[in-house]
């Protein structure tokens, strides 16, 4: 698991921290000891995972990649500004709403799922992000509809233009035939006299 996290953090850049949430403080301490022992073992073996994590820590200046919390305090593990946390959470929620849209899932039920596991202090941010996402989705649908309508109008204009050109060509041919017929008639009259 640590190797997988190291790859996703350093190589794939999917996220920046890992938070293990444990049911109790005792479980959290046990997990902290397990992670410490595992990282010591990886360091002793000169594991590629530890090299990746060390390189990430050096580049990003993040000192604590693996964080632990309990179900009571996990939301307090954020080590940045409130604005950064809100931005990260909005991006997280936005991605979940996009996935729900792609899966044809109800957005309100997706928001409810987020509320079920997130702290109540984040409910207003969840609802605001949902509202913003719905507005962006509506605007995108309106833009796509306008583009489709414009394309239909352009196709109709082209069809009408092609029809006018065809009618003009047909009228010109008919006029040429009338002139030719008129000339032939005059020539015939001359020779019959």
XYZ file of N, CA, C and O in Angstrom:
772
model
N 0.828 -1.189 0.000
C 0.000 0.000 0.000
C 0.877 1.260 0.000
O 0.595 2.206 -0.728
N 1.918 1.251 0.802
C 2.816 2.411 0.853
C 3.489 2.615 -0.502
O 3.594 3.741 -0.996
N 3.894 1.536 -1.138
C 4.518 1.640 -2.468
C 3.524 2.209 -3.477
O 3.877 3.042 -4.305
N 2.280 1.752 -3.403
C 1.247 2.268 -4.311
C 1.026 3.759 -4.080
O 0.938 4.545 -5.027
N 0.947 4.158 -2.812
C 0.778 5.586 -2.514
C 1.976 6.394 -3.003
O 1.807 7.472 -3.570
N 3.170 5.870 -2.813
C 4.375 6.591 -3.250
C 4.329 6.823 -4.750
O 4.634 7.912 -5.232
N 3.936 5.807 -5.503
C 3.851 5.943 -6.968
C 2.786 6.969 -7.358
O 3.010 7.819 -8.206
N 1.616 6.878 -6.730
C 0.530 7.791 -7.089
C 0.833 9.235 -6.675
O 0.391 10.172 -7.330
N 1.594 9.396 -5.606
C 1.946 10.749 -5.161
C 3.070 11.329 -6.011
O 2.956 12.436 -6.537
N 4.137 10.588 -6.186
C 5.332 11.146 -6.825
C 5.309 11.006 -8.347
O 5.579 11.960 -9.060
N 4.966 9.822 -8.848
C 5.036 9.566 -10.294
C 3.775 10.066 -10.997
O 3.838 10.817 -11.966
N 2.620 9.637 -10.510
C 1.359 9.956 -11.189
C 0.756 11.294 -10.750
O -0.148 11.805 -11.405
N 1.247 11.825 -9.632
C 0.789 13.105 -9.085
C -0.727 13.172 -8.928
O -1.373 14.163 -9.252
N -1.316 12.098 -8.421
C -2.765 12.045 -8.232
C -3.216 12.779 -6.975
O -4.319 13.298 -6.919
N -2.388 12.769 -5.947
C -2.716 13.469 -4.713
C -1.423 13.796 -3.986
O -0.341 13.412 -4.431
N -1.536 14.490 -2.849
C -0.351 14.987 -2.151
C -0.178 14.395 -0.765
O 0.917 14.394 -0.231
N -1.246 13.923 -0.174
C -1.198 13.382 1.180
C -2.077 12.147 1.255
O -2.981 11.969 0.446
N -1.822 11.323 2.279
C -2.661 10.169 2.565
C -3.135 10.319 4.002
O -2.337 10.570 4.903
N -4.430 10.191 4.212
C -4.992 10.286 5.552
C -5.657 8.958 5.883
O -6.581 8.532 5.193
N -5.146 8.302 6.910
C -5.776 7.090 7.404
C -6.700 7.483 8.547
O -6.275 8.125 9.513
N -7.964 7.118 8.432
C -8.943 7.430 9.467
C -9.242 6.148 10.231
O -9.669 5.156 9.644
N -9.002 6.187 11.514
C -9.181 5.021 12.376
C -10.362 5.252 13.317
O -10.665 6.394 13.671
N -11.011 4.174 13.742
C -12.186 4.352 14.611
C -11.857 4.983 15.964
O -12.626 5.781 16.479
N -10.709 4.629 16.547
C -10.379 5.128 17.887
C -8.947 5.652 17.911
O -8.150 5.376 17.008
N -8.615 6.338 18.991
C -7.250 6.852 19.165
C -6.254 5.696 19.313
O -5.120 5.778 18.830
N -6.683 4.591 19.943
C -5.800 3.427 20.085
C -5.483 2.824 18.718
O -4.344 2.458 18.426
N -6.517 2.696 17.893
C -6.306 2.184 16.534
C -5.389 3.107 15.744
O -4.548 2.667 14.959
N -5.547 4.398 15.950
C -4.705 5.365 15.256
C -3.241 5.197 15.683
O -2.343 5.213 14.840
N -3.006 4.992 16.955
C -1.637 4.802 17.435
C -1.046 3.506 16.871
O 0.110 3.461 16.460
N -1.849 2.461 16.832
C -1.409 1.183 16.258
C -1.039 1.365 14.778
O -0.020 0.879 14.314
N -1.879 2.089 14.050
C -1.613 2.343 12.628
C -0.348 3.181 12.463
O 0.470 2.912 11.578
N -0.161 4.188 13.319
C 1.034 5.025 13.258
C 2.292 4.152 13.429
O 3.266 4.293 12.692
N 2.250 3.225 14.386
C 3.387 2.328 14.621
C 3.637 1.426 13.411
O 4.789 1.200 13.017
N 2.570 0.908 12.811
C 2.717 0.048 11.630
C 3.346 0.811 10.463
O 4.243 0.302 9.782
N 2.900 2.020 10.242
C 3.444 2.824 9.139
C 4.907 3.149 9.414
O 5.753 3.061 8.518
N 5.214 3.512 10.660
C 6.606 3.819 11.007
C 7.502 2.598 10.790
O 8.566 2.695 10.175
N 7.055 1.421 11.233
C 7.841 0.197 11.061
C 8.017 -0.138 9.574
O 9.109 -0.527 9.140
N 6.951 0.032 8.809
C 7.026 -0.267 7.371
C 7.995 0.679 6.673
O 8.805 0.246 5.843
N 7.935 1.960 6.991
C 8.842 2.908 6.334
C 10.293 2.646 6.735
O 11.197 2.775 5.901
N 10.523 2.252 8.002
C 11.891 1.903 8.417
C 12.397 0.682 7.642
O 13.554 0.650 7.215
N 11.519 -0.296 7.454
C 11.888 -1.492 6.697
C 12.207 -1.131 5.243
O 13.211 -1.590 4.683
N 11.373 -0.288 4.649
C 11.615 0.120 3.258
C 12.921 0.910 3.141
O 13.653 0.752 2.174
N 13.179 1.770 4.111
C 14.430 2.542 4.087
C 15.637 1.613 4.194
O 16.635 1.797 3.498
N 15.556 0.617 5.071
C 16.661 -0.331 5.235
C 16.913 -1.103 3.944
O 18.060 -1.421 3.612
N 15.876 -1.391 3.208
C 16.005 -2.129 1.933
C 16.267 -1.196 0.757
O 16.346 -1.646 -0.380
N 16.349 0.093 1.015
C 16.546 1.114 -0.020
C 15.490 0.981 -1.124
O 15.775 0.955 -2.313
N 14.281 0.912 -0.684
C 13.126 0.730 -1.565
C 12.930 1.933 -2.489
O 13.148 3.086 -2.089
N 12.489 1.646 -3.702
C 12.181 2.709 -4.660
C 11.044 3.585 -4.137
O 11.022 4.796 -4.363
N 10.101 2.971 -3.392
C 8.977 3.737 -2.846
C 9.474 4.816 -1.894
O 9.011 5.964 -1.937
N 10.429 4.473 -1.034
C 10.942 5.468 -0.087
C 11.745 6.542 -0.813
O 11.696 7.712 -0.436
N 12.463 6.159 -1.850
C 13.194 7.157 -2.636
C 12.216 8.136 -3.292
O 12.468 9.348 -3.344
N 11.098 7.595 -3.790
C 10.089 8.452 -4.409
C 9.475 9.400 -3.380
O 9.312 10.594 -3.642
N 9.149 8.873 -2.205
C 8.562 9.720 -1.165
C 9.549 10.786 -0.688
O 9.171 11.938 -0.472
N 10.827 10.391 -0.543
C 11.840 11.366 -0.130
C 12.006 12.459 -1.178
O 12.117 13.644 -0.843
N 12.011 12.063 -2.444
C 12.130 13.054 -3.523
C 10.917 13.985 -3.526
O 11.042 15.199 -3.718
N 9.746 13.409 -3.288
C 8.528 14.231 -3.232
C 8.599 15.219 -2.067
O 8.286 16.398 -2.216
N 9.019 14.726 -0.895
C 9.117 15.602 0.279
C 10.098 16.739 0.027
O 9.855 17.888 0.400
N 11.208 16.423 -0.614
C 12.218 17.449 -0.884
C 11.690 18.482 -1.877
O 11.869 19.683 -1.696
N 11.043 18.007 -2.930
C 10.529 18.909 -3.959
C 9.383 19.775 -3.444
O 9.318 20.970 -3.710
N 8.468 19.165 -2.700
C 7.264 19.886 -2.278
C 7.386 20.542 -0.907
O 6.526 21.326 -0.525
N 8.430 20.181 -0.169
C 8.647 20.668 1.191
C 7.546 20.200 2.146
O 7.272 20.829 3.166
N 6.872 19.120 1.790
C 5.874 18.503 2.660
C 6.611 17.560 3.598
O 7.383 16.718 3.155
N 6.383 17.719 4.888
C 7.109 16.870 5.839
C 6.304 15.652 6.261
O 6.864 14.609 6.550
N 4.994 15.771 6.260
C 4.159 14.694 6.755
C 3.212 14.233 5.651
O 2.097 14.732 5.533
N 3.652 13.277 4.844
C 2.835 12.782 3.731
C 1.714 11.903 4.258
O 0.575 11.995 3.825
N 2.042 11.024 5.220
C 1.050 10.117 5.780
C 0.520 10.700 7.087
O 1.267 10.942 8.027
N -0.778 10.939 7.119
C -1.400 11.509 8.301
C -2.423 10.525 8.844
O -2.983 9.725 8.100
N -2.668 10.632 10.110
C -3.629 9.747 10.758
C -4.625 10.567 11.544
O -4.290 11.625 12.077
N -5.834 10.072 11.622
C -6.871 10.734 12.392
C -7.884 9.716 12.852
O -7.875 8.565 12.417
N -8.745 10.145 13.720
C -9.847 9.295 14.158
C -11.117 9.816 13.511
O -11.130 10.897 12.916
N -12.185 9.064 13.676
C -13.448 9.508 13.085
C -13.905 10.825 13.700
O -14.688 11.552 13.100
N -13.392 11.136 14.885
C -13.777 12.392 15.534
C -12.964 13.592 15.058
O -13.442 14.722 15.107
N -11.722 13.363 14.614
C -10.864 14.522 14.333
C -10.235 14.530 12.942
O -9.379 15.349 12.664
N -10.663 13.650 12.056
C -9.969 13.544 10.771
C -10.039 14.811 9.944
O -9.139 15.108 9.175
N -11.082 15.593 10.108
C -11.193 16.816 9.290
C -10.233 17.897 9.749
O -10.035 18.885 9.044
N -9.631 17.740 10.900
C -8.710 18.746 11.408
C -7.272 18.480 10.977
O -6.353 19.156 11.422
N -7.069 17.505 10.113
C -5.721 17.129 9.693
C -5.167 18.048 8.600
O -4.026 17.928 8.215
N -5.992 18.937 8.084
C -5.560 19.822 7.003
C -4.462 20.753 7.508
O -4.583 21.356 8.559
N -3.371 20.881 6.737
C -2.247 21.713 7.163
C -2.026 22.897 6.229
O -0.914 23.283 5.968
N -3.068 23.430 5.719
C -2.947 24.587 4.839
C -3.951 25.642 5.263
O -4.609 25.535 6.293
N -4.088 26.637 4.437
C -5.048 27.695 4.751
C -6.471 27.182 4.511
O -6.692 26.199 3.804
N -7.410 27.875 5.109
C -8.820 27.510 4.943
C -9.225 27.611 3.466
O -9.985 26.783 2.971
N -8.689 28.614 2.772
C -9.013 28.790 1.353
C -8.490 27.616 0.515
O -9.170 27.143 -0.391
N -7.278 27.149 0.837
C -6.725 26.005 0.109
C -7.565 24.765 0.347
O -7.826 23.991 -0.561
N -7.982 24.574 1.609
C -8.807 23.405 1.928
C -10.128 23.478 1.171
O -10.576 22.500 0.587
N -10.752 24.645 1.163
C -12.024 24.809 0.443
C -11.838 24.556 -1.047
O -12.667 23.901 -1.678
N -10.756 25.064 -1.597
C -10.488 24.839 -3.027
C -10.274 23.371 -3.331
O -10.807 22.838 -4.323
N -9.520 22.695 -2.480
C -9.290 21.263 -2.677
C -10.590 20.490 -2.564
O -10.877 19.604 -3.370
N -11.382 20.826 -1.563
C -12.658 20.142 -1.365
C -13.614 20.407 -2.524
O -14.304 19.492 -2.996
N -13.641 21.644 -3.012
C -14.508 21.956 -4.179
C -14.080 21.130 -5.392
O -14.930 20.592 -6.109
N -12.775 21.037 -5.637
C -12.291 20.235 -6.769
C -12.681 18.774 -6.605
O -13.077 18.109 -7.568
N -12.547 18.272 -5.386
C -12.920 16.895 -5.081
C -14.404 16.670 -5.361
O -14.798 15.712 -6.042
N -15.256 17.569 -4.841
C -16.702 17.439 -5.043
C -17.075 17.589 -6.517
O -17.919 16.851 -7.036
N -16.441 18.537 -7.187
C -16.719 18.770 -8.615
C -16.438 17.493 -9.407
O -17.228 17.107 -10.275
N -15.315 16.841 -9.107
C -14.970 15.596 -9.801
C -16.017 14.523 -9.529
O -16.408 13.776 -10.447
N -16.516 14.440 -8.303
C -17.545 13.450 -7.978
C -18.854 13.766 -8.696
O -19.546 12.852 -9.155
N -19.202 15.049 -8.801
C -20.415 15.424 -9.533
C -20.272 15.107 -11.028
O -21.232 14.683 -11.673
N -19.077 15.313 -11.570
C -18.849 14.959 -12.979
C -19.005 13.460 -13.190
O -19.620 13.018 -14.168
N -18.448 12.669 -12.288
C -18.583 11.213 -12.383
C -20.049 10.800 -12.288
O -20.494 9.918 -13.027
N -20.795 11.434 -11.403
C -22.221 11.135 -11.264
C -22.965 11.479 -12.553
O -23.826 10.722 -13.003
N -22.618 12.611 -13.157
C -23.257 13.011 -14.418
C -22.956 11.996 -15.515
O -23.854 11.588 -16.261
N -21.706 11.575 -15.606
C -21.330 10.599 -16.626
C -22.017 9.255 -16.409
O -22.310 8.547 -17.363
N -22.288 8.916 -15.150
C -22.960 7.656 -14.830
C -24.486 7.811 -14.825
O -25.199 6.881 -14.460
N -24.974 8.995 -15.232
C -26.407 9.305 -15.260
C -27.036 9.118 -13.879
O -28.140 8.599 -13.739
N -26.305 9.556 -12.859
C -26.762 9.460 -11.473
C -27.308 10.804 -11.050
O -26.824 11.847 -11.476
N -28.321 10.791 -10.191
C -28.931 12.012 -9.691
C -27.917 12.812 -8.868
O -27.282 12.269 -7.956
N -27.761 14.086 -9.199
C -26.771 14.925 -8.518
C -27.139 15.194 -7.063
O -26.259 15.273 -6.203
N -28.425 15.313 -6.770
C -28.833 15.549 -5.385
C -28.511 14.343 -4.512
O -28.079 14.500 -3.362
N -28.697 13.138 -5.046
C -28.354 11.952 -4.254
C -26.835 11.838 -4.097
O -26.348 11.377 -3.063
N -26.072 12.302 -5.090
C -24.608 12.313 -4.960
C -24.197 13.290 -3.856
O -23.328 12.977 -3.039
N -24.833 14.444 -3.807
C -24.537 15.407 -2.748
C -24.889 14.826 -1.380
O -24.156 15.022 -0.399
N -25.989 14.092 -1.319
C -26.377 13.460 -0.054
C -25.335 12.428 0.371
O -24.994 12.336 1.558
N -24.804 11.673 -0.589
C -23.740 10.709 -0.270
C -22.520 11.417 0.303
O -21.896 10.922 1.239
N -22.166 12.561 -0.258
C -21.026 13.322 0.251
C -21.308 13.808 1.672
O -20.444 13.760 2.539
N -22.531 14.253 1.918
C -22.893 14.742 3.246
C -22.888 13.617 4.279
O -22.609 13.861 5.451
N -23.187 12.399 3.831
C -23.247 11.268 4.760
C -21.910 10.972 5.426
O -21.875 10.486 6.550
N -20.808 11.250 4.717
C -19.510 10.908 5.310
C -18.668 12.124 5.670
O -17.663 12.014 6.357
N -19.081 13.303 5.239
C -18.291 14.501 5.535
C -18.855 15.217 6.757
O -20.021 15.057 7.092
N -18.039 16.023 7.405
C -18.518 16.724 8.608
C -19.588 17.759 8.271
O -19.618 18.297 7.165
N -20.439 18.035 9.234
C -21.546 18.972 9.007
C -21.044 20.370 8.673
O -21.749 21.126 8.010
N -19.838 20.702 9.089
C -19.299 22.034 8.774
C -19.066 22.213 7.276
O -18.941 23.341 6.807
N -19.010 21.114 6.525
C -18.790 21.190 5.077
C -20.084 21.138 4.272
O -20.057 21.232 3.048
N -21.231 20.990 4.930
C -22.494 20.864 4.204
C -22.771 22.060 3.304
O -23.196 21.913 2.165
N -22.531 23.256 3.817
C -22.814 24.446 2.999
C -21.899 24.483 1.775
O -22.343 24.868 0.680
N -20.653 24.056 1.928
C -19.741 24.017 0.780
C -20.186 22.970 -0.234
O -20.120 23.196 -1.445
N -20.673 21.839 0.258
C -21.181 20.781 -0.641
C -22.351 21.321 -1.449
O -22.397 21.176 -2.676
N -23.298 21.964 -0.764
C -24.490 22.482 -1.453
C -24.131 23.607 -2.418
O -24.694 23.690 -3.520
N -23.194 24.476 -2.029
C -22.774 25.560 -2.924
C -22.080 24.997 -4.158
O -22.303 25.453 -5.281
N -21.228 23.982 -3.957
C -20.545 23.354 -5.088
C -21.550 22.668 -6.006
O -21.433 22.749 -7.232
N -22.560 22.026 -5.408
C -23.613 21.387 -6.209
C -24.350 22.435 -7.045
O -24.570 22.236 -8.244
N -24.701 23.559 -6.430
C -25.391 24.633 -7.153
C -24.511 25.168 -8.289
O -24.989 25.341 -9.421
N -23.245 25.415 -7.993
C -22.322 25.914 -9.023
C -22.172 24.903 -10.152
O -22.130 25.279 -11.330
N -22.093 23.622 -9.798
C -21.943 22.580 -10.817
C -23.191 22.508 -11.699
O -23.084 22.433 -12.919
N -24.364 22.552 -11.071
C -25.611 22.523 -11.856
C -25.690 23.729 -12.789
O -26.109 23.597 -13.945
N -25.286 24.912 -12.306
C -25.293 26.116 -13.153
C -24.324 25.965 -14.324
O -24.651 26.318 -15.457
N -23.141 25.452 -14.044
C -22.152 25.251 -15.116
C -22.667 24.227 -16.119
O -22.491 24.389 -17.334
N -23.307 23.177 -15.627
C -23.868 22.146 -16.505
C -24.974 22.735 -17.371
O -25.030 22.474 -18.581
N -25.840 23.556 -16.764
C -26.919 24.198 -17.512
C -26.354 25.123 -18.580
O -26.822 25.115 -19.728
N -25.330 25.926 -18.232
C -24.714 26.829 -19.208
C -24.083 26.047 -20.354
O -24.175 26.444 -21.517
N -23.421 24.928 -20.026
C -22.815 24.110 -21.079
C -23.890 23.530 -21.994
O -23.742 23.521 -23.222
N -25.003 23.078 -21.413
C -26.094 22.541 -22.225
C -26.690 23.626 -23.109
O -27.016 23.368 -24.279
N -26.829 24.840 -22.568
C -27.352 25.950 -23.363
C -26.410 26.281 -24.518
O -26.850 26.538 -25.641
N -25.110 26.280 -24.242
C -24.120 26.570 -25.291
C -24.149 25.493 -26.367
O -24.073 25.797 -27.565
N -24.272 24.233 -25.946
C -24.342 23.138 -26.923
C -25.613 23.238 -27.750
O -25.589 23.007 -28.961
N -26.724 23.590 -27.115
C -27.986 23.745 -27.834
C -27.896 24.899 -28.837
O -28.348 24.793 -29.978
N -27.286 26.016 -28.426
C -27.103 27.153 -29.332
C -26.212 26.770 -30.509
O -26.484 27.148 -31.650
N -25.159 26.003 -30.225
C -24.259 25.555 -31.296
C -25.009 24.634 -32.260
O -24.899 24.759 -33.476
N -25.822 23.707 -31.705
C -26.603 22.802 -32.562
C -27.582 23.581 -33.426
O -27.734 23.306 -34.623
N -28.251 24.567 -32.831
C -29.207 25.387 -33.575
C -28.499 26.167 -34.675
O -28.988 26.244 -35.809
N -27.333 26.713 -34.360
C -26.564 27.449 -35.359
C -26.134 26.520 -36.508
O -26.206 26.908 -37.675
N -25.722 25.301 -36.172
C -25.335 24.344 -37.207
C -26.527 23.994 -38.085
O -26.399 23.894 -39.316
N -27.723 23.801 -37.467
C -28.925 23.497 -38.246
C -29.278 24.657 -39.176
O -29.632 24.449 -40.340
N -29.179 25.877 -38.655
C -29.474 27.048 -39.475
C -28.478 27.163 -40.630
O -28.859 27.509 -41.752
N -27.210 26.875 -40.344
C -26.184 26.923 -41.398
C -26.459 25.860 -42.462
O -26.340 26.128 -43.663
N -26.849 24.663 -42.043
C -27.178 23.603 -43.010
C -28.393 24.000 -43.843
O -28.426 23.782 -45.060
N -29.386 24.583 -43.189
C -30.582 25.014 -43.911
C -30.225 26.116 -44.908
O -30.704 26.117 -46.042
N -29.369 27.070 -44.499
C -28.954 28.150 -45.395
C -28.237 27.581 -46.609
O -28.482 27.978 -47.747
N -27.332 26.619 -46.361
C -26.613 25.992 -47.478
C -27.555 25.265 -48.415
O -27.403 25.324 -49.636
N -28.537 24.552 -47.836
C -29.504 23.821 -48.674
C -30.323 24.796 -49.509
O -30.555 24.556 -50.705
N -30.763 25.912 -48.904
C -31.528 26.917 -49.652
C -30.672 27.553 -50.733
O -31.150 27.799 -51.851
N -29.408 27.819 -50.421
C -28.507 28.397 -51.406
C -28.287 27.434 -52.566
O -28.307 27.837 -53.736
N -28.104 26.163 -52.260
C -27.920 25.155 -53.310
C -29.185 25.040 -54.147
O -29.126 24.919 -55.379
N -30.350 25.125 -53.491
C -31.626 25.055 -54.219
C -31.787 26.269 -55.134
O -32.225 26.123 -56.287
N -31.407 27.461 -54.652
C -31.483 28.668 -55.496
C -30.544 28.555 -56.695
O -30.895 28.922 -57.812
N -29.313 28.067 -56.433
C -28.363 27.912 -57.552
C -28.909 26.923 -58.585
O -28.819 27.172 -59.794
N -29.493 25.819 -58.102
C -30.041 24.819 -59.020
C -31.189 25.421 -59.831
O -31.268 25.231 -61.049
N -32.069 26.185 -59.146
C -33.203 26.811 -59.840
C -32.701 27.825 -60.872
O -33.230 27.904 -61.993
N -31.648 28.599 -60.522
C -31.092 29.589 -61.456
C -30.474 28.890 -62.659
O -30.640 29.332 -63.804
N -29.751 27.782 -62.398
C -29.144 27.028 -63.510
C -30.222 26.435 -64.407
O -30.104 26.450 -65.641
N -31.277 25.920 -63.786
C -32.373 25.339 -64.562
C -33.066 26.408 -65.405
O -33.351 26.193 -66.598
N -33.297 27.584 -64.815
C -33.930 28.681 -65.553
C -33.033 29.136 -66.706
O -33.525 29.415 -67.817
N -31.724 29.180 -66.469
C -30.801 29.591 -67.526
C -30.816 28.574 -68.664
O -30.804 28.962 -69.847
N -30.839 27.285 -68.318
C -30.901 26.250 -69.369
C -32.192 26.359 -70.176
O -32.185 26.241 -71.401
N -33.306 26.573 -69.486
C -34.596 26.696 -70.178
C -34.590 27.912 -71.100
O -35.090 27.843 -72.229
N -33.996 29.001 -70.631
C -33.928 30.198 -71.470
C -33.052 29.932 -72.698
O -33.382 30.358 -73.803
N -31.922 29.243 -72.470
C -31.048 28.898 -73.599
C -31.787 28.026 -74.598
O -31.659 28.208 -75.817
N -32.588 27.082 -74.089
C -33.354 26.197 -74.988
C -34.401 26.997 -75.759
O -34.611 26.770 -76.955
N -35.059 27.945 -75.088
C -36.055 28.775 -75.767
C -35.402 29.602 -76.866
O -35.918 29.732 -77.968
N -34.236 30.173 -76.570
C -33.525 30.953 -77.575
C -33.137 30.077 -78.754
O -33.261 30.481 -79.915
N -32.617 28.887 -78.391
C -32.219 27.975 -79.471
C -33.434 27.590 -80.309
O -33.366 27.574 -81.546
N -34.539 27.261 -79.635
C -35.753 26.893 -80.356
C -36.265 28.065 -81.185
O -36.726 27.896 -82.319
N -36.186 29.262 -80.639
C -36.640 30.440 -81.353
C -35.769 30.669 -82.588
O -36.259 30.990 -83.669
N -34.465 30.500 -82.434
C -33.550 30.688 -83.559
C -33.799 29.630 -84.642
O -33.815 29.941 -85.832
N -34.013 28.385 -84.174
C -34.285 27.303 -85.145
C -35.583 27.598 -85.884
O -35.676 27.414 -87.093
N -36.584 28.077 -85.156
C -37.859 28.410 -85.793
C -37.680 29.503 -86.837
O -38.251 29.449 -87.927
N -36.882 30.508 -86.557
C -36.649 31.590 -87.501
C -35.891 31.082 -88.715
O -36.176 31.472 -89.853
N -34.913 30.228 -88.472
C -34.132 29.682 -89.583
C -35.040 28.829 -90.469
O -34.971 28.892 -91.704
N -35.902 28.006 -89.860
C -36.812 27.168 -90.628
C -37.760 28.028 -91.479
O -38.070 27.698 -92.615
N -38.240 29.102 -90.920
C -39.127 29.990 -91.644
C -38.400 30.587 -92.856
O -38.947 30.726 -93.929
N -37.139 30.926 -92.705
C -36.379 31.499 -93.786
C -36.223 30.484 -94.917
O -36.315 30.815 -96.080
N -35.939 29.255 -94.549
C -35.699 28.251 -95.580
C -37.009 27.775 -96.203
O -37.006 27.339 -97.348
N -38.091 27.851 -95.534
C -39.387 27.401 -96.068
C -39.943 28.458 -97.025
O -40.750 28.140 -97.870
N -39.545 29.641 -96.958
C -40.084 30.675 -97.803
C -39.396 30.590 -99.078
O -39.120 30.602 -100.018
